[in-house]
Coordinates of C-alpha atoms in Angstrom, one line a residue:
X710 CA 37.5 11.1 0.2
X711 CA 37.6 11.3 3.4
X712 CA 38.4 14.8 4.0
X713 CA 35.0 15.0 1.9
X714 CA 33.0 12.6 4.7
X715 CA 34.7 15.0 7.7
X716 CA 33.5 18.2 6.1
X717 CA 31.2 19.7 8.9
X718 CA 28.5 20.6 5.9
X719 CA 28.0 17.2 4.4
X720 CA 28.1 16.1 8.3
X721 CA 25.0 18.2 8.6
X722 CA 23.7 17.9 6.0
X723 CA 23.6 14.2 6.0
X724 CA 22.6 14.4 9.5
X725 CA 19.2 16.6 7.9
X726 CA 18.2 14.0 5.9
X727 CA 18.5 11.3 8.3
X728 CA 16.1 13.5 10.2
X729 CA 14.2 14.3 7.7
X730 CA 13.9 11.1 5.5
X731 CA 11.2 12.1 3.1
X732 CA 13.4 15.0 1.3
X733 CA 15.4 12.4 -0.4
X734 CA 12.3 10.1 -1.2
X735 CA 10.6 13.5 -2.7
X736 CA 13.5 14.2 -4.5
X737 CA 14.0 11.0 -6.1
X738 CA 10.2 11.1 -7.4
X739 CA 10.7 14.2 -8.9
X740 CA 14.1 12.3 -10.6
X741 CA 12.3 10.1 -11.8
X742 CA 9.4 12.3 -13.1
X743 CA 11.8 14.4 -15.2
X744 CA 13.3 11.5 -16.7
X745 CA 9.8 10.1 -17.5
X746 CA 9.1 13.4 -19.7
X747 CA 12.6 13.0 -21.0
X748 CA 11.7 9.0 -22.3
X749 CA 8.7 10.2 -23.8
X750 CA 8.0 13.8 -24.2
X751 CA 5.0 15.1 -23.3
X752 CA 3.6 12.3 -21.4
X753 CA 3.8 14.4 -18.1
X754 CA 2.4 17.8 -19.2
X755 CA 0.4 19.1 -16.1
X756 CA -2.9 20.3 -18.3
X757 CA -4.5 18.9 -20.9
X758 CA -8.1 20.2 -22.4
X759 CA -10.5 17.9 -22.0
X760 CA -15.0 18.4 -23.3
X761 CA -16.2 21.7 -23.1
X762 CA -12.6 23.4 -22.5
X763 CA -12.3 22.3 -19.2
X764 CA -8.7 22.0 -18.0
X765 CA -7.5 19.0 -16.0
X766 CA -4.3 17.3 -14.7
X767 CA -4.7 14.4 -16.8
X768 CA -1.3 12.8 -16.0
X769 CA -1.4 13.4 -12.7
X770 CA -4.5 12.5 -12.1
X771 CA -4.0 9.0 -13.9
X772 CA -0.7 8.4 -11.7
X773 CA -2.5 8.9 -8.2
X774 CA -5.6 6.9 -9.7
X775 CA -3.4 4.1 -9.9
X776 CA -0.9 4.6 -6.9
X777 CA -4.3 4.7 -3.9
X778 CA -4.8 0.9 -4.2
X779 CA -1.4 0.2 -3.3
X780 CA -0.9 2.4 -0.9
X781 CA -4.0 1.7 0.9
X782 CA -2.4 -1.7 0.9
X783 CA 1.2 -0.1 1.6
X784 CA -0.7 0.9 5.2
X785 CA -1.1 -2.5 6.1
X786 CA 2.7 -3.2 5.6
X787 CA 4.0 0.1 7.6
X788 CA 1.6 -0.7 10.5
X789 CA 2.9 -4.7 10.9
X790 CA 6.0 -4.0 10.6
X791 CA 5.9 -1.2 13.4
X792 CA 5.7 -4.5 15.4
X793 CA 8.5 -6.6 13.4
X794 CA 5.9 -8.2 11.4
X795 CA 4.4 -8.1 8.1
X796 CA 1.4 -9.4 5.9
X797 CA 1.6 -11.7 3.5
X798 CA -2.4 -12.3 2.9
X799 CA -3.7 -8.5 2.0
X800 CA -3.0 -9.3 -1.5
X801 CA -5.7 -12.2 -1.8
X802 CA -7.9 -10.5 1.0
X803 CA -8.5 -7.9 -1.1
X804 CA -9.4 -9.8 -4.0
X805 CA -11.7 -12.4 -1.9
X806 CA -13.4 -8.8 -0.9
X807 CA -13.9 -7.4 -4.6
X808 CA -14.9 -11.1 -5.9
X809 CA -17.6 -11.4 -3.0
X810 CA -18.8 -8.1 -3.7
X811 CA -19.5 -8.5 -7.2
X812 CA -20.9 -11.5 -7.3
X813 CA -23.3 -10.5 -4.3
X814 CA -24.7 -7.4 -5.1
X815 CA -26.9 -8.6 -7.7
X816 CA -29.0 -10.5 -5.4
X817 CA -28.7 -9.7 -2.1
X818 CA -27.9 -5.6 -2.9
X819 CA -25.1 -3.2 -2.4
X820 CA -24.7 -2.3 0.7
X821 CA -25.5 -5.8 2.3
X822 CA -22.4 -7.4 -0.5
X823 CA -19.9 -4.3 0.7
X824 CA -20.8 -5.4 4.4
X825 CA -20.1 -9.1 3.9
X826 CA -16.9 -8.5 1.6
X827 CA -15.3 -6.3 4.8
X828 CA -16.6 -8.8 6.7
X829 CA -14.5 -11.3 5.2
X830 CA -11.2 -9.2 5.5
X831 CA -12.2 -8.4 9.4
X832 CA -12.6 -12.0 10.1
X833 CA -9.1 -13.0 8.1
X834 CA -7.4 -10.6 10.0
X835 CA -8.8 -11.7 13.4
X836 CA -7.9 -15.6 12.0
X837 CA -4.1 -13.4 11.6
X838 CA -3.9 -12.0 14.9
X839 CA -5.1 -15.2 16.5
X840 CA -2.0 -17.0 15.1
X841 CA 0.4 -14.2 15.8
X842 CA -1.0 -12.8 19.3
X843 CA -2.0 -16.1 20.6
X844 CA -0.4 -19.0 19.1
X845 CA 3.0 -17.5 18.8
X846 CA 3.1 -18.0 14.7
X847 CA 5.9 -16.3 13.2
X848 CA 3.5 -13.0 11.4
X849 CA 5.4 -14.3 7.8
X850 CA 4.2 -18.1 8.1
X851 CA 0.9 -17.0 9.4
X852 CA -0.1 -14.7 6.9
X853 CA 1.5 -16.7 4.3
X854 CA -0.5 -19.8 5.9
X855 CA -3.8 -17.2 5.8
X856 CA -3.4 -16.3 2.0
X857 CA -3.3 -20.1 0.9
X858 CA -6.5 -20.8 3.0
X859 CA -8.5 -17.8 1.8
X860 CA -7.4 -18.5 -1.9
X861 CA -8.6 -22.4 -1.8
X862 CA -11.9 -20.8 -0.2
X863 CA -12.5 -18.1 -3.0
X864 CA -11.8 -21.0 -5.3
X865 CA -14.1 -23.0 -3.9
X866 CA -16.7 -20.2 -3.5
X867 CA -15.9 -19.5 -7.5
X868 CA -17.4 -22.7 -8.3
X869 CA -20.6 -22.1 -6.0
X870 CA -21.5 -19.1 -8.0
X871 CA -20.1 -19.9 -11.2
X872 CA -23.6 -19.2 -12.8
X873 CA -24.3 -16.3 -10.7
X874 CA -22.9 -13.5 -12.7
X875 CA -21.3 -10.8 -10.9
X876 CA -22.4 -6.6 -10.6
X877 CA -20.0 -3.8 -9.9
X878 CA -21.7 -1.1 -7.2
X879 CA -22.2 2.0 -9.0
X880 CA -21.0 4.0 -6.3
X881 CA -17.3 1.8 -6.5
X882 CA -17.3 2.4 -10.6
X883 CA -17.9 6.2 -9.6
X884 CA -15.0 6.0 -6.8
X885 CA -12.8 4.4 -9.5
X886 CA -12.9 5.6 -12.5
X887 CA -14.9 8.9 -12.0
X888 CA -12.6 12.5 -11.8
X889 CA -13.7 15.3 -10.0
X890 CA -11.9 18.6 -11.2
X891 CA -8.9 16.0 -13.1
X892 CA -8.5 14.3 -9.7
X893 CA -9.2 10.6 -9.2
X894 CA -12.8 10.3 -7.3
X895 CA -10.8 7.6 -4.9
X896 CA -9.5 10.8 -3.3
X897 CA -12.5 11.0 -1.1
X898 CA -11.9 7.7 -0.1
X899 CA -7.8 8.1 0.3
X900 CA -7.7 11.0 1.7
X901 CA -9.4 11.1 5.0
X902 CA -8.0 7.2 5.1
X903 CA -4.5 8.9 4.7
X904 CA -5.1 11.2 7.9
X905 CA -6.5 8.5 9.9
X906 CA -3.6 6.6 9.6
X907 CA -0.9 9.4 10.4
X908 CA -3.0 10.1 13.3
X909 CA -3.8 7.0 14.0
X910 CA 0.4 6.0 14.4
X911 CA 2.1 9.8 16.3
X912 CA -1.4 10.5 18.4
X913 CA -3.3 7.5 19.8
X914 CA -2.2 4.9 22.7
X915 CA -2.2 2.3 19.7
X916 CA -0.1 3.6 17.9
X917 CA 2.2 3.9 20.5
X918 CA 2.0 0.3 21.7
X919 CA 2.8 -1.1 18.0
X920 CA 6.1 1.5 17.8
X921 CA 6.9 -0.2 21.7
X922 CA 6.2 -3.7 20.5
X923 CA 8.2 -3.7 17.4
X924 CA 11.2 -1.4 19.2
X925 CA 11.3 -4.3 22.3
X926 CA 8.3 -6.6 22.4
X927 CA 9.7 -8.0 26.0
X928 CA 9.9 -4.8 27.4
X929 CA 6.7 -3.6 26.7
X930 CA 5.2 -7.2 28.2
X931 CA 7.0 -6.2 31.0
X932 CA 5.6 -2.7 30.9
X933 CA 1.8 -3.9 31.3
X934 CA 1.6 -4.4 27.7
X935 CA -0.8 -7.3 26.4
X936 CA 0.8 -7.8 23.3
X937 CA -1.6 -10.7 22.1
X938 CA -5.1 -7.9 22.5
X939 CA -2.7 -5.5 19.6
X940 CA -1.7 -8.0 17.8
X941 CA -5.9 -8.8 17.3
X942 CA -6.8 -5.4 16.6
X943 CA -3.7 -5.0 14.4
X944 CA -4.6 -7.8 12.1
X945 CA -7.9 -7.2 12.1
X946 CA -7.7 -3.4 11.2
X947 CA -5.1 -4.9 8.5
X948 CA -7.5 -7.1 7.2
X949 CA -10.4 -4.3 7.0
X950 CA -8.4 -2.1 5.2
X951 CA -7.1 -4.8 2.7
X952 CA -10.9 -5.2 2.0
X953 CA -11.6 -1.5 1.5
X954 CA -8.6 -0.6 -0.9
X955 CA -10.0 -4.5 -2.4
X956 CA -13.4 -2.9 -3.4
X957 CA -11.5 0.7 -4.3
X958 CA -9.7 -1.7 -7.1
X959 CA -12.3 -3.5 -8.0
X960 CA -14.3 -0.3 -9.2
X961 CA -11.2 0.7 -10.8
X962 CA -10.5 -2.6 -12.9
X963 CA -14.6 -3.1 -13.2
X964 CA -13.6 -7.1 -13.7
X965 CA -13.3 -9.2 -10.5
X966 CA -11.2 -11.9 -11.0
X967 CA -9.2 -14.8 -9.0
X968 CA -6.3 -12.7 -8.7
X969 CA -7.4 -9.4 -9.1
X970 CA -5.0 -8.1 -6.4
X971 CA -2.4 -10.5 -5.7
X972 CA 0.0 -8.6 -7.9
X973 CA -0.4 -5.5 -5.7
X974 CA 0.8 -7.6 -2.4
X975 CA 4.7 -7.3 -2.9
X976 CA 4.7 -3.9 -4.7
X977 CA 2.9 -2.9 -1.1
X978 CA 5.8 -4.2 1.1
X979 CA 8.3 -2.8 -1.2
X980 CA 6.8 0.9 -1.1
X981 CA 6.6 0.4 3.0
X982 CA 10.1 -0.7 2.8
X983 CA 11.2 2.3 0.2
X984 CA 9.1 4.6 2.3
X985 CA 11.4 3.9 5.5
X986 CA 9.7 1.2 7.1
X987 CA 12.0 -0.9 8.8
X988 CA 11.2 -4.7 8.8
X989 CA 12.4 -5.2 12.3
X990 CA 10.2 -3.4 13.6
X991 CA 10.0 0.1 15.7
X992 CA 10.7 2.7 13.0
X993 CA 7.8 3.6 10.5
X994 CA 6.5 6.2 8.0
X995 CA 3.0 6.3 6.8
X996 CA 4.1 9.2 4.6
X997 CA 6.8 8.0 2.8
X998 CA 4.8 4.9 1.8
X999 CA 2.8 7.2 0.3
X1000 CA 5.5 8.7 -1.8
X1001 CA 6.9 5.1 -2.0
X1002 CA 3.9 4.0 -3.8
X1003 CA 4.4 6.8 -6.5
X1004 CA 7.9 6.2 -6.8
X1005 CA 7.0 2.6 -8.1
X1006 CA 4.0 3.7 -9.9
X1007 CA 6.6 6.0 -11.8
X1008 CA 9.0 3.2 -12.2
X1009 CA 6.0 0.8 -13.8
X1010 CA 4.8 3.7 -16.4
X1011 CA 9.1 4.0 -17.4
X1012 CA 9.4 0.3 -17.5
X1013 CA 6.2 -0.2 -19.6
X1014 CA 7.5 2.6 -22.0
X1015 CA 10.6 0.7 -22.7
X1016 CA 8.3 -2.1 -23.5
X1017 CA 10.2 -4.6 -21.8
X1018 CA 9.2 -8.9 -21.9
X1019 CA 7.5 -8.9 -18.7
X1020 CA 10.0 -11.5 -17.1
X1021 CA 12.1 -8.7 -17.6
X1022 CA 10.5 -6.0 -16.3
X1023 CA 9.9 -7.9 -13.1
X1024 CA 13.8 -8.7 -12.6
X1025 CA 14.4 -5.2 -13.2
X1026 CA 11.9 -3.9 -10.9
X1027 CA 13.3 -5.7 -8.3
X1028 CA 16.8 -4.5 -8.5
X1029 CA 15.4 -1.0 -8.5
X1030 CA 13.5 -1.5 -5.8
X1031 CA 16.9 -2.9 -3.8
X1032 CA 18.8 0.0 -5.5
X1033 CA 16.3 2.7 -3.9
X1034 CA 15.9 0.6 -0.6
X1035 CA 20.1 1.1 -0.8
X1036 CA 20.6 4.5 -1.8
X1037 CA 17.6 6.1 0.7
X1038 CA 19.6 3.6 3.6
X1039 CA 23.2 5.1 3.1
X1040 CA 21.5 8.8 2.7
X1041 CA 19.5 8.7 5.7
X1042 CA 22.2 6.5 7.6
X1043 CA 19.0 4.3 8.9
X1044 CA 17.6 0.6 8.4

């Protein structure tokens, strides 16, 4: 074994991937892929004929539907826990958003509803960065602290409009259920998104300063850096695009509920995590939370085919997810 470990080509080659950590993330979706058409054959042909012969990817196209939600929320994770922090309330801030939003647009209209729902995730997020910036709140209690708040609130607020009825936007059923060319309509939305945020974490001052934070937060202080000003615009930005991917789900599901998406909230730490996000902070990957995402949307749809009780599934889910978060550690030789 260990004349295997010295061997200069599984050196460099191990040395590769470490350098290159999205290969083995890639690779393992396209695993998992193959031995989703091998459960169930079929079920991942790339073309199927839909009305008036037209070809699309129907698959595909159902997987990435599914898989922007969470990775819009995935974005939230990678960019906290740049700074050794994460975010526990994106989960109910997305469904205080989609709840607001339907029950708002009836009366007051779309576009003033979409405004007030961001609204609400802008001003959670500032609430977030308040306790994390300036009070000094661990980011896991005050998040945590955040998401109990904003869910007796939206209970509260339930009861207020109880009678009210509720109205999804047109322009968010289009977004989230509507296909252009076999593709998912929520593309227009992810997509730029997607770019904003790579951009946003290897080319802009900001980005930098929440890579310095999380690698030595001291240091940086020391460097000029006013750590509680990021913190604010971190949280905040958090909290707007926990709103956004809240009204992307909403036009997906079409049903606003209480908990709309709170089941979304630890699927979106685990992708960062899968995707090489470190928790402590320093080390992050926008793109292979993106891949991450898919990876567990692939698990779900090979879970579900086993029809498994659910408290099954979830226990199973988990230890894949530590299994994966294992395996891509010891190939990449990172944390």
């Amino acid at each position: 074994m260990s004349n295997v470990t010295s061997d200069p080509v599984f050196t460099r080659a191990g040395r590769h991937l470490a350098q290159n950590p999205m290969i083995p993330l890639v690779v393992f979706l396209l695993v998992l892929v193959a031995a989703l058409e091998i459960m169930r054959p079929g079920i991942v042909t790339p073309f199927r004929a839909g009305r008036d012969g037209i070809i699309s990817t129907f698959w595909l196209g159902n997987l990435i539907k599914f898989a922007i939600p969470l990775a819009m929320l995935a974005a939230c994770q990678v960019l906290t826990m740049l700074t050794a922090g994460i975010d526990l309330s994106v989960g109910i801030i997305a469904t205080v958003a989609a709840f607001v939003c339907a029950t708002l647009a009836g009366s007051l209209g779309t576009t003033p509803a979409v405004l007030i729902a961001l609204l609400c995730g802008v001003t959670t997020g500032l609430v977030n960065g308040f306790g994390v910036g300036i009070v000094r709140v661990h980011p896991l209690i005050m998040t945590l602290g955040t998401g109990l708040i904003a869910t007796g609130c939206l209970q509260v607020y339930q009861r207020l409009v109880i009678n009210a009825g509720t109205e999804i936007p047109t322009f968010l059923s289009w977004l989230g259920t509507g296909r252009t060319l076999g593709m998912p309509n929520g593309l227009f939305v992810f997509i730029p998104f997607a770019a904003f945020i790579l951009w946003l974490m290897r080319h802009t001052g900001f980005g930098r300063l929440l890579f310095a934070l999380g690698s030595n937060e001291n240091a940086a202080r020391l460097s000029g850096v006013r750590g509680w000003q990021v913190y604010l615009a971190l949280y905040a930005l958090s909290g707007l695009i926990a709103a956004v991917a809240g009204l992307l789900y909403l036009g997906m599901i079409r049903q606003p509920s209480l908990s709309l998406a709170n089941p979304l909230l630890l699927p979106s730490a685990a992708a960062a995590v899968i995707g090489g996000t470190s928790i402590f902070g320093g080390r992050g990957s926008y793109a292979g939370a993106i891949v991450g995402a898919l990876i567990l949307r692939v698990l779900d749809t090979m879970l579900t085919l086993l029809q498994m009780p659910e408290g099954a599934r979830t226990a199973l889910f988990g230890l894949i997810i530590l299994a994966v978060t294992a395996l891509y550690v010891r190939i990449t030789g990172s944390r």
